[in-house]
Short mmCIF file of C-alpha atoms and ligand atoms in Angstrom, two decimals:
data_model
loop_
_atom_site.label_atom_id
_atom_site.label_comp_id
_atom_site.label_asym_id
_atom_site.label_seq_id
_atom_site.Cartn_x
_atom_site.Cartn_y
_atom_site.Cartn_z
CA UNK A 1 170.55 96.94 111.70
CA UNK A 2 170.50 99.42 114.31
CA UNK A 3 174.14 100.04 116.36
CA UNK A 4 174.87 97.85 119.40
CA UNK A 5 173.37 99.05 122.80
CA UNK A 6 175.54 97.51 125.47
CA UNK A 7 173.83 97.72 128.89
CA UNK A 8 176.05 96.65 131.94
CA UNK A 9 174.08 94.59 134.34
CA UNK A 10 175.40 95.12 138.13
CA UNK A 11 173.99 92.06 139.91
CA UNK A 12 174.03 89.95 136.86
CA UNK A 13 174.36 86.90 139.21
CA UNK A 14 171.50 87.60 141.58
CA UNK A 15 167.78 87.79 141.36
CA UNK A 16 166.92 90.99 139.37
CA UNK A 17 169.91 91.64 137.73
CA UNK A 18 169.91 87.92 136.20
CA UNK A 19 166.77 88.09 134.96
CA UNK A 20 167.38 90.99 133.18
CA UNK A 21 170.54 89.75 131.53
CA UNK A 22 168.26 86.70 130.36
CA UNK A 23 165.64 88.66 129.29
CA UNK A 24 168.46 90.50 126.82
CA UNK A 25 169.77 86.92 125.60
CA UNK A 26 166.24 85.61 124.82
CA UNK A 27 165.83 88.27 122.50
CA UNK A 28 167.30 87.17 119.47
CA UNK A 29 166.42 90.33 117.57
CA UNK A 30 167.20 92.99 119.76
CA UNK A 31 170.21 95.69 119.16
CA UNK A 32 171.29 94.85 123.29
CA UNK A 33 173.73 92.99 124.47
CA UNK A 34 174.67 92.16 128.31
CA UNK A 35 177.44 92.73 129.87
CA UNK A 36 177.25 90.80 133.41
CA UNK A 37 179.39 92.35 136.20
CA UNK A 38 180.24 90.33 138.87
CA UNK A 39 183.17 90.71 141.98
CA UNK A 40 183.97 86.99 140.78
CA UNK A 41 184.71 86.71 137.27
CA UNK A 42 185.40 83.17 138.10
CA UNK A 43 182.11 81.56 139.98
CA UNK A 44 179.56 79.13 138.22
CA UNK A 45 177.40 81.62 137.68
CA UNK A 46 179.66 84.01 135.91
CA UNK A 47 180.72 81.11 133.67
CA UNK A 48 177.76 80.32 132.87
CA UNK A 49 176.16 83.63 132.02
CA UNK A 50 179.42 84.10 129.75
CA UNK A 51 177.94 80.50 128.11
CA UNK A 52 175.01 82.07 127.41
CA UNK A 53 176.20 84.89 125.65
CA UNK A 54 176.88 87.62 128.49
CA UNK A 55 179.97 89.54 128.48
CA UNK A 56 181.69 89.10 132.09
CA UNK A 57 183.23 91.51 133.69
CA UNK A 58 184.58 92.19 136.91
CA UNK A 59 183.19 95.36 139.03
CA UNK A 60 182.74 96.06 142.83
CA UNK A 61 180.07 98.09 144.10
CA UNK A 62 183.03 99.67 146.67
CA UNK A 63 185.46 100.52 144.38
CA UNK A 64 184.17 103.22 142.30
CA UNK A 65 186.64 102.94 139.75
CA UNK A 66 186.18 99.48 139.09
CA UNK A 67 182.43 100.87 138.27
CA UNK A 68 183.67 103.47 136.24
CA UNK A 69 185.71 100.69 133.72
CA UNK A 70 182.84 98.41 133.92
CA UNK A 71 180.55 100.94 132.44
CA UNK A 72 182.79 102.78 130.01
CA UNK A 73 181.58 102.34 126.07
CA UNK A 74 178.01 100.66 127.40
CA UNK A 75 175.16 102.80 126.37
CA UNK A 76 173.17 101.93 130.01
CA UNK A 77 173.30 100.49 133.28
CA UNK A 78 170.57 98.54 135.62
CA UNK A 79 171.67 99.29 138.56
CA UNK A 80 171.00 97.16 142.46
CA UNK A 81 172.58 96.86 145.52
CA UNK A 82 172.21 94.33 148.00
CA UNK A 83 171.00 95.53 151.23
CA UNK A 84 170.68 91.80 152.86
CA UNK A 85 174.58 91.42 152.37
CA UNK A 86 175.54 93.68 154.68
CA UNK A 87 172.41 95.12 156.33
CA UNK A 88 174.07 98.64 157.03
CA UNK A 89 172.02 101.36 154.74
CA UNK A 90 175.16 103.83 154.95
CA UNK A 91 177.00 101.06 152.97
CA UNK A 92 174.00 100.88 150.73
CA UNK A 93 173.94 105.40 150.66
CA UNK A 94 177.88 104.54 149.33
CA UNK A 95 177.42 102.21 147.32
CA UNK A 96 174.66 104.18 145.70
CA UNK A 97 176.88 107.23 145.01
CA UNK A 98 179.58 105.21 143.98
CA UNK A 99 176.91 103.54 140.96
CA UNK A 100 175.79 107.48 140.31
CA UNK A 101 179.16 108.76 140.05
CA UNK A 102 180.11 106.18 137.60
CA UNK A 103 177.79 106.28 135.27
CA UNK A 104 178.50 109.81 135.15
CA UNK A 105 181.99 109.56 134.58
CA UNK A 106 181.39 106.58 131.81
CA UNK A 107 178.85 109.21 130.24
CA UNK A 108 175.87 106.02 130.23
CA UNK A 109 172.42 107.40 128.65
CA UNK A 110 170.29 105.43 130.80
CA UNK A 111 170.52 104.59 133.76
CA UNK A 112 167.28 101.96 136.12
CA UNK A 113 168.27 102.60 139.67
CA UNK A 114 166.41 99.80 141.40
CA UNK A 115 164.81 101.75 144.25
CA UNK A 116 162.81 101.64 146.92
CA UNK A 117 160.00 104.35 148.60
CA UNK A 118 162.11 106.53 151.73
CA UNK A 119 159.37 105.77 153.93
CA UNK A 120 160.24 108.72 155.96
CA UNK A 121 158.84 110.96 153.57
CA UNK A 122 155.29 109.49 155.35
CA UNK A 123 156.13 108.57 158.62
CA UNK A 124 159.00 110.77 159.86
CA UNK A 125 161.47 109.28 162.96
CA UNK A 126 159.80 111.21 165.38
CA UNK A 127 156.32 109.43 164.64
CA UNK A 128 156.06 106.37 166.97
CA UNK A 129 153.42 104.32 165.07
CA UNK A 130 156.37 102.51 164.27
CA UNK A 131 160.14 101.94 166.45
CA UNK A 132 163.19 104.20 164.60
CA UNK A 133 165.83 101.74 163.36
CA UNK A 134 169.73 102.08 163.35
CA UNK A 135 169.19 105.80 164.26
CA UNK A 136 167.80 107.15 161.49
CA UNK A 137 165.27 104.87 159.59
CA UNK A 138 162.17 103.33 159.62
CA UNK A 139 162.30 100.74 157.19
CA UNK A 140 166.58 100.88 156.34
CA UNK A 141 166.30 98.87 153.53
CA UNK A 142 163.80 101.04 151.72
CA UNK A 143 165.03 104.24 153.19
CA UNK A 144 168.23 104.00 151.72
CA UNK A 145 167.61 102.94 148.03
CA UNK A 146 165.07 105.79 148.41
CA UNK A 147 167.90 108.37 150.02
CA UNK A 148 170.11 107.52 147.14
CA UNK A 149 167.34 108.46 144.28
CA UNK A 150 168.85 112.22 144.77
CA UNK A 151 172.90 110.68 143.80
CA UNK A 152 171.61 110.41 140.34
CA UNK A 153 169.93 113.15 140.36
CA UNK A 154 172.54 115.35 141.58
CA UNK A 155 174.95 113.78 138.72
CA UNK A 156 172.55 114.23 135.96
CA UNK A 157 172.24 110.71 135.29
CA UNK A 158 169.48 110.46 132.91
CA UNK A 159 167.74 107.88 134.96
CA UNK A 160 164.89 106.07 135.46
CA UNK A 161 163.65 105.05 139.19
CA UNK A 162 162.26 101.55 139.13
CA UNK A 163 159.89 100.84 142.42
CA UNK A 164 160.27 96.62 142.42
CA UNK A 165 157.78 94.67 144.71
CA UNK A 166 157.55 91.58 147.12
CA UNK A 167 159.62 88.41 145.20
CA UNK A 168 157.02 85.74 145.27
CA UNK A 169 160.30 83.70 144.87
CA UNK A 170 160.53 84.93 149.15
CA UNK A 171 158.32 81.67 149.82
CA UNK A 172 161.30 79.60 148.75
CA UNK A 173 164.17 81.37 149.37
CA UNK A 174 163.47 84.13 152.00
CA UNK A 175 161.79 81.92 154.55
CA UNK A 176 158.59 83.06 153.91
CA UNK A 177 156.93 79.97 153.01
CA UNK A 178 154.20 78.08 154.81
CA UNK A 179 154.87 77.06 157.62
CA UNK A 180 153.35 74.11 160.01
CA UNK A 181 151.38 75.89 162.37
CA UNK A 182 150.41 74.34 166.28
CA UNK A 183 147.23 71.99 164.39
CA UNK A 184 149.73 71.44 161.72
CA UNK A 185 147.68 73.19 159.27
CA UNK A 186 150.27 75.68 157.16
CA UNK A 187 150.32 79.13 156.80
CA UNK A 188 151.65 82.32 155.87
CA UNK A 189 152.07 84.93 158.35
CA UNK A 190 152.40 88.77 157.19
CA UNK A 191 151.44 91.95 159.29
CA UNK A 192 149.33 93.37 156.31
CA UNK A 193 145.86 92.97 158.22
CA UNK A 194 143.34 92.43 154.81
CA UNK A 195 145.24 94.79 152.51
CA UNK A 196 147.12 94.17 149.26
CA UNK A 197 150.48 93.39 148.88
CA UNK A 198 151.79 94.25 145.48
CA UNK A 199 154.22 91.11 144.39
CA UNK A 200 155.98 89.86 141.35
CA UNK A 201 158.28 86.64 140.34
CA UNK A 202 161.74 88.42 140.41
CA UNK A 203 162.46 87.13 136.99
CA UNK A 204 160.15 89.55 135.89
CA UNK A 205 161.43 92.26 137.04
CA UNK A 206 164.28 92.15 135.20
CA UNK A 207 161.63 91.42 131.90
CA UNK A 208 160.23 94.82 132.60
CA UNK A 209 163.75 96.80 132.77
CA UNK A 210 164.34 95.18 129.45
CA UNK A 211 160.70 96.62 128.90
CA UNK A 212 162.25 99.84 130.46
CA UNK A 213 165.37 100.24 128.03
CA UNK A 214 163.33 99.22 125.07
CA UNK A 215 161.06 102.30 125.73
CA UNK A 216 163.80 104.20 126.96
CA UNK A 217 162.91 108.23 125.92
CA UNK A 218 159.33 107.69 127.89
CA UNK A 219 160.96 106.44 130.89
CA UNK A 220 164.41 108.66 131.29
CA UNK A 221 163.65 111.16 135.29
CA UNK A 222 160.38 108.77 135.48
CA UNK A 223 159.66 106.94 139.02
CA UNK A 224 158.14 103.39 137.89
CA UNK A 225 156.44 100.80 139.58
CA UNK A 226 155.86 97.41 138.99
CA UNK A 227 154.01 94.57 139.77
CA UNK A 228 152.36 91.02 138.83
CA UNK A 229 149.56 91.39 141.08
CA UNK A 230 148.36 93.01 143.97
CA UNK A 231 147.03 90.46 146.46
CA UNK A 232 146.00 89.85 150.25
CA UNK A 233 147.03 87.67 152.53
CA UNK A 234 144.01 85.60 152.16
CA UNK A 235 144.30 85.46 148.41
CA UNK A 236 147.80 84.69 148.61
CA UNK A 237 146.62 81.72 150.89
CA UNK A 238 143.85 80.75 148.46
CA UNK A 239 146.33 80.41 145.56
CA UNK A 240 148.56 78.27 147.48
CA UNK A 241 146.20 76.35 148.79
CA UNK A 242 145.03 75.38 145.31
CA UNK A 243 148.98 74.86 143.92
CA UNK A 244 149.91 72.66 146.95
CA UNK A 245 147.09 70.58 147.59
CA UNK A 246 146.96 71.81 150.86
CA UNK A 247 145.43 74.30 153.14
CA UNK A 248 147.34 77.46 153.86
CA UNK A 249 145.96 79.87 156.10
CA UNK A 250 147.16 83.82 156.37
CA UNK A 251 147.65 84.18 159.82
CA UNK A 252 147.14 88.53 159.96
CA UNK A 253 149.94 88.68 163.25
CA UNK A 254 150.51 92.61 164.09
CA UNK A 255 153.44 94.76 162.83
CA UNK A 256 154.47 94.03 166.67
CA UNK A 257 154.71 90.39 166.50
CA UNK A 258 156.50 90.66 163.24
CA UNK A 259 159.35 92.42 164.37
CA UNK A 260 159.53 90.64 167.53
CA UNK A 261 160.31 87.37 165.77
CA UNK A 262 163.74 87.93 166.31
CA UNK A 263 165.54 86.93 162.73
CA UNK A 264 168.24 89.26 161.47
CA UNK A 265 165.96 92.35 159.51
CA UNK A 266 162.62 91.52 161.48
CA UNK A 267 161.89 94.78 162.74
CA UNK A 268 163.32 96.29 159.13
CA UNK A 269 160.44 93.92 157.56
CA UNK A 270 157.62 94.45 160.20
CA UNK A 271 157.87 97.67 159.60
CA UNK A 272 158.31 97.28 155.99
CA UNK A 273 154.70 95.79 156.06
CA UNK A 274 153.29 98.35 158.33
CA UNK A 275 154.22 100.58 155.29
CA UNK A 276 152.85 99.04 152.77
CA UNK A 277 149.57 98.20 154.94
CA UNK A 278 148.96 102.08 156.33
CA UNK A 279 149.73 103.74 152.80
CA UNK A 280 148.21 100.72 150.86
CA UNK A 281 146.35 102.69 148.29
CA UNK A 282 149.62 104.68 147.41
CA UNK A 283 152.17 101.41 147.86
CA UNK A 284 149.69 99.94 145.64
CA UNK A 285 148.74 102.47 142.43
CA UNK A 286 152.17 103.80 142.10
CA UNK A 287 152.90 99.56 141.12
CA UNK A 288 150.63 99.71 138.16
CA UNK A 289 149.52 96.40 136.64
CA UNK A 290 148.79 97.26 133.30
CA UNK A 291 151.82 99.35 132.84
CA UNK A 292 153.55 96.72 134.32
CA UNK A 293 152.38 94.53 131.36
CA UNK A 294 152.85 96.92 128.70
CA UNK A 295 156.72 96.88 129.91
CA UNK A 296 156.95 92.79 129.71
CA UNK A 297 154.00 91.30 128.06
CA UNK A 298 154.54 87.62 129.76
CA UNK A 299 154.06 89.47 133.58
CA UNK A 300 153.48 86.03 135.85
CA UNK A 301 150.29 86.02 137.61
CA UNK A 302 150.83 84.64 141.57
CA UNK A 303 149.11 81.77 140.04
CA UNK A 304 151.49 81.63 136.54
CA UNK A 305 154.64 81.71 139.05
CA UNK A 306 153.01 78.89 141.15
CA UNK A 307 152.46 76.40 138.51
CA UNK A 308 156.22 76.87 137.71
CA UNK A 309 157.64 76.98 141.52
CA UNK A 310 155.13 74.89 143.97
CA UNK A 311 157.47 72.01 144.05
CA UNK A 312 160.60 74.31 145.00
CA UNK A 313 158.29 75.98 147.98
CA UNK A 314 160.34 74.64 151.08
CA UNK A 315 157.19 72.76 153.15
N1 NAP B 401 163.35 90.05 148.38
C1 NAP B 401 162.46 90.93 147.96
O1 NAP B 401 161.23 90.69 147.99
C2 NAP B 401 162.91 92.25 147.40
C3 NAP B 401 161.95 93.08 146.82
C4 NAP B 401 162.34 94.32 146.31
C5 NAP B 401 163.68 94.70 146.40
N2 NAP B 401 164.60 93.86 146.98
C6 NAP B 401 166.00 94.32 147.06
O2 NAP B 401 166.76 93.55 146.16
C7 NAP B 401 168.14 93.72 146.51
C8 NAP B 401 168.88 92.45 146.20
O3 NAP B 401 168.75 92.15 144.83
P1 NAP B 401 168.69 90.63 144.34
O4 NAP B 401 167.55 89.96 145.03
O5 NAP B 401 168.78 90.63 142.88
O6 NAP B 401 170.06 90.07 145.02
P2 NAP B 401 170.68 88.60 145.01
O7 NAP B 401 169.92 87.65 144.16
O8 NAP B 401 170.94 88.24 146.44
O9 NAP B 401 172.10 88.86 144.32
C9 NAP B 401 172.95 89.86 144.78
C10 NAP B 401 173.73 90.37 143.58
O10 NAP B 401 174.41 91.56 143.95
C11 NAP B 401 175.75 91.46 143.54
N3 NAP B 401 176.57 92.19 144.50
C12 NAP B 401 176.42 92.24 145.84
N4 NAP B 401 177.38 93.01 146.39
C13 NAP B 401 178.15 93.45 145.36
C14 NAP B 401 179.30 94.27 145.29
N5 NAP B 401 179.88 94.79 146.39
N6 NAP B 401 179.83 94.53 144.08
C15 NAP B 401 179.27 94.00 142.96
N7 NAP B 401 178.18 93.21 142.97
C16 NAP B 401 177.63 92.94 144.16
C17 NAP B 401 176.08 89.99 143.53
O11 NAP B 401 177.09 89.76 142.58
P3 NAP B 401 178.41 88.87 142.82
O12 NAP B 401 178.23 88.11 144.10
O13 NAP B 401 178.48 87.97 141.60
O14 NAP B 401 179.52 89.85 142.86
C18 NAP B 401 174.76 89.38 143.09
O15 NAP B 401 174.67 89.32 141.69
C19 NAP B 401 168.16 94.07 148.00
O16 NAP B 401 168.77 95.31 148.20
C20 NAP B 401 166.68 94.11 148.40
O17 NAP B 401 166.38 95.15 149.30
C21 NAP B 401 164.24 92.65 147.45
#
């Protein structure tokens, strides 16, 4: 039996992390074994992740030290940070270094950084097609995780840069479902005119890291993106029209109206979309379907994750 391969999951109790440390457990053959960090060693969720097998231990993306002990003796690291927490990207740049420096330190072989594009490497501050946020970003949330692709790089982290995609899981927990619309009909409203927007059910994206470590040489200083399917608004409407039993409309509102709506992060997210709609055919082929599939052979179709999550959609 091949040696133990201990990857340390930051994020363990959230979305991507989570699915990744489940994705370890359900595979009763494999020579990996999770080791869930957590700030609360203590919550439900840690407890039961420890149920389930997980090693639990206690790390905090601001204390780099606590990083550093977390990831000492594990062979790799997934690696997220959690922009909607705090919504400041310079927290997110620290963070960031602090994860980089770490798994330097702890001497990790492989390293996902769960990253996003730095969308100013297309549409620099001073172009105005969209507003500059917070000084110096377009879309913060992206621009950040992309910024702090170079902290790994600069350690020599051997690394490899995941590019995740649109949670379908957003229609029940983001506030993105359908909602009632003047007539009452529903709908879905996303400034992405008729072009695609690349999506996935979260859990898979931890599937695919596991995908990620299993293939590990091919993927060390690659930038990889992922996806379940690449879909318009209309499609997206189609599909949960035929789940719900109900007519959804895409309602194709402008980058304008998006970020006007006035909830914390709209402007971040309208111009988020504007992104992915004005550099559609490069948003969309870096987030490559079949590679996608090749990493996690049970990838979730919109429709797969909709059979399994209508009845949690918030209506
Ligand atoms: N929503 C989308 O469509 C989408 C798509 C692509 C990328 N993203 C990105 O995904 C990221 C969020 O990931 P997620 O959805 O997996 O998050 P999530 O489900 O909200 O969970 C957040 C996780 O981060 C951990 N965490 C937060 N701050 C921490 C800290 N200071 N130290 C240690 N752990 C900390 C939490 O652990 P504890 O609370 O247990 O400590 C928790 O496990 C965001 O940055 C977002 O930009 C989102």
């Amino acid at each position: 039996m091949a040696a133990t391969k201990v990857i340390a999951v930051v994020g363990a109790t959230g979305a991507q992390g989570g699915g990744l440390v489940r994705a370890i457990l359900e595979d009763s053959g494999t020579s990996y074994q999770a080791r869930a960090l957590t700030r609360n060693t203590g919550s439900d969720k840690a407890a039961e992740l420890a149920r389930q097998g997980a090693e639990v231990v206690a790390a905090d993306l601001d204390n780099r030290d606590s990083l550093v002990t977390a990831f000492k003796g594990a062979f790799g690291a997934y690696c997220v940070t959690n922009f909607w927490e705090h919504f400041s990207p310079e927290k997110e740049l620290q963070q960031a270094a602090n994860l980089a420096a770490a798994a330097k330190e702890a001497g990790l072989q492989h390293v996902i950084w769960s990253t996003l594009e730095d969308t100013r490497e297309r549409v620099p501050l001073d172009d105005d097609r969209m507003p500059t946020l917070m000084e110096h970003y377009k879309v913060p949330h992206f621009d950040a995780k992309g910024e702090a692709n170079q902290y790994f790089r600069d350690q020599g982290v051997p690394t490899t840069f995941l590019l995740t995609s649109f949670y379908w899981d957003n229609f029940i927990h983001f506030g993105m479902g359908p909602q009632p619309g003047p007539d009452g009909t529903l709908a879905i409203a996303f400034p992405m005119g008729d072009k695609k927007l690349p999506g996935i059910a979260v859990g898979d994206i931890g599937r695919c890291a596991y995908g990620i470590f299993c293939h590990d040489d091919a993927c060390i200083d690659k930038t990889l993106g992922i996806a379940g399917e690449h879909l318009t608004g209309d499609e997206m409407a189609a599909a949960l029209t035929e789940a719900l039993g109900q007519t959804v409309r895409y309602n194709a509102v402008t980058p304008e109206f998006y970020r006007g709506l006035g909830f914390p992060g709209a402007e971040d997210l309208g111009n988020m979309f504007q992104f992915k709609r004005d550099f559609n055919d490069q948003f969309c082929g870096i987030r490559d379907l079949d590679f996608s599939r090749a990493l996690n052979p049970n990838l979730q179709t919109f429709a797969d994750w909709l059979a399994a999550n209508k009845d949690l959609i918030p209506l």
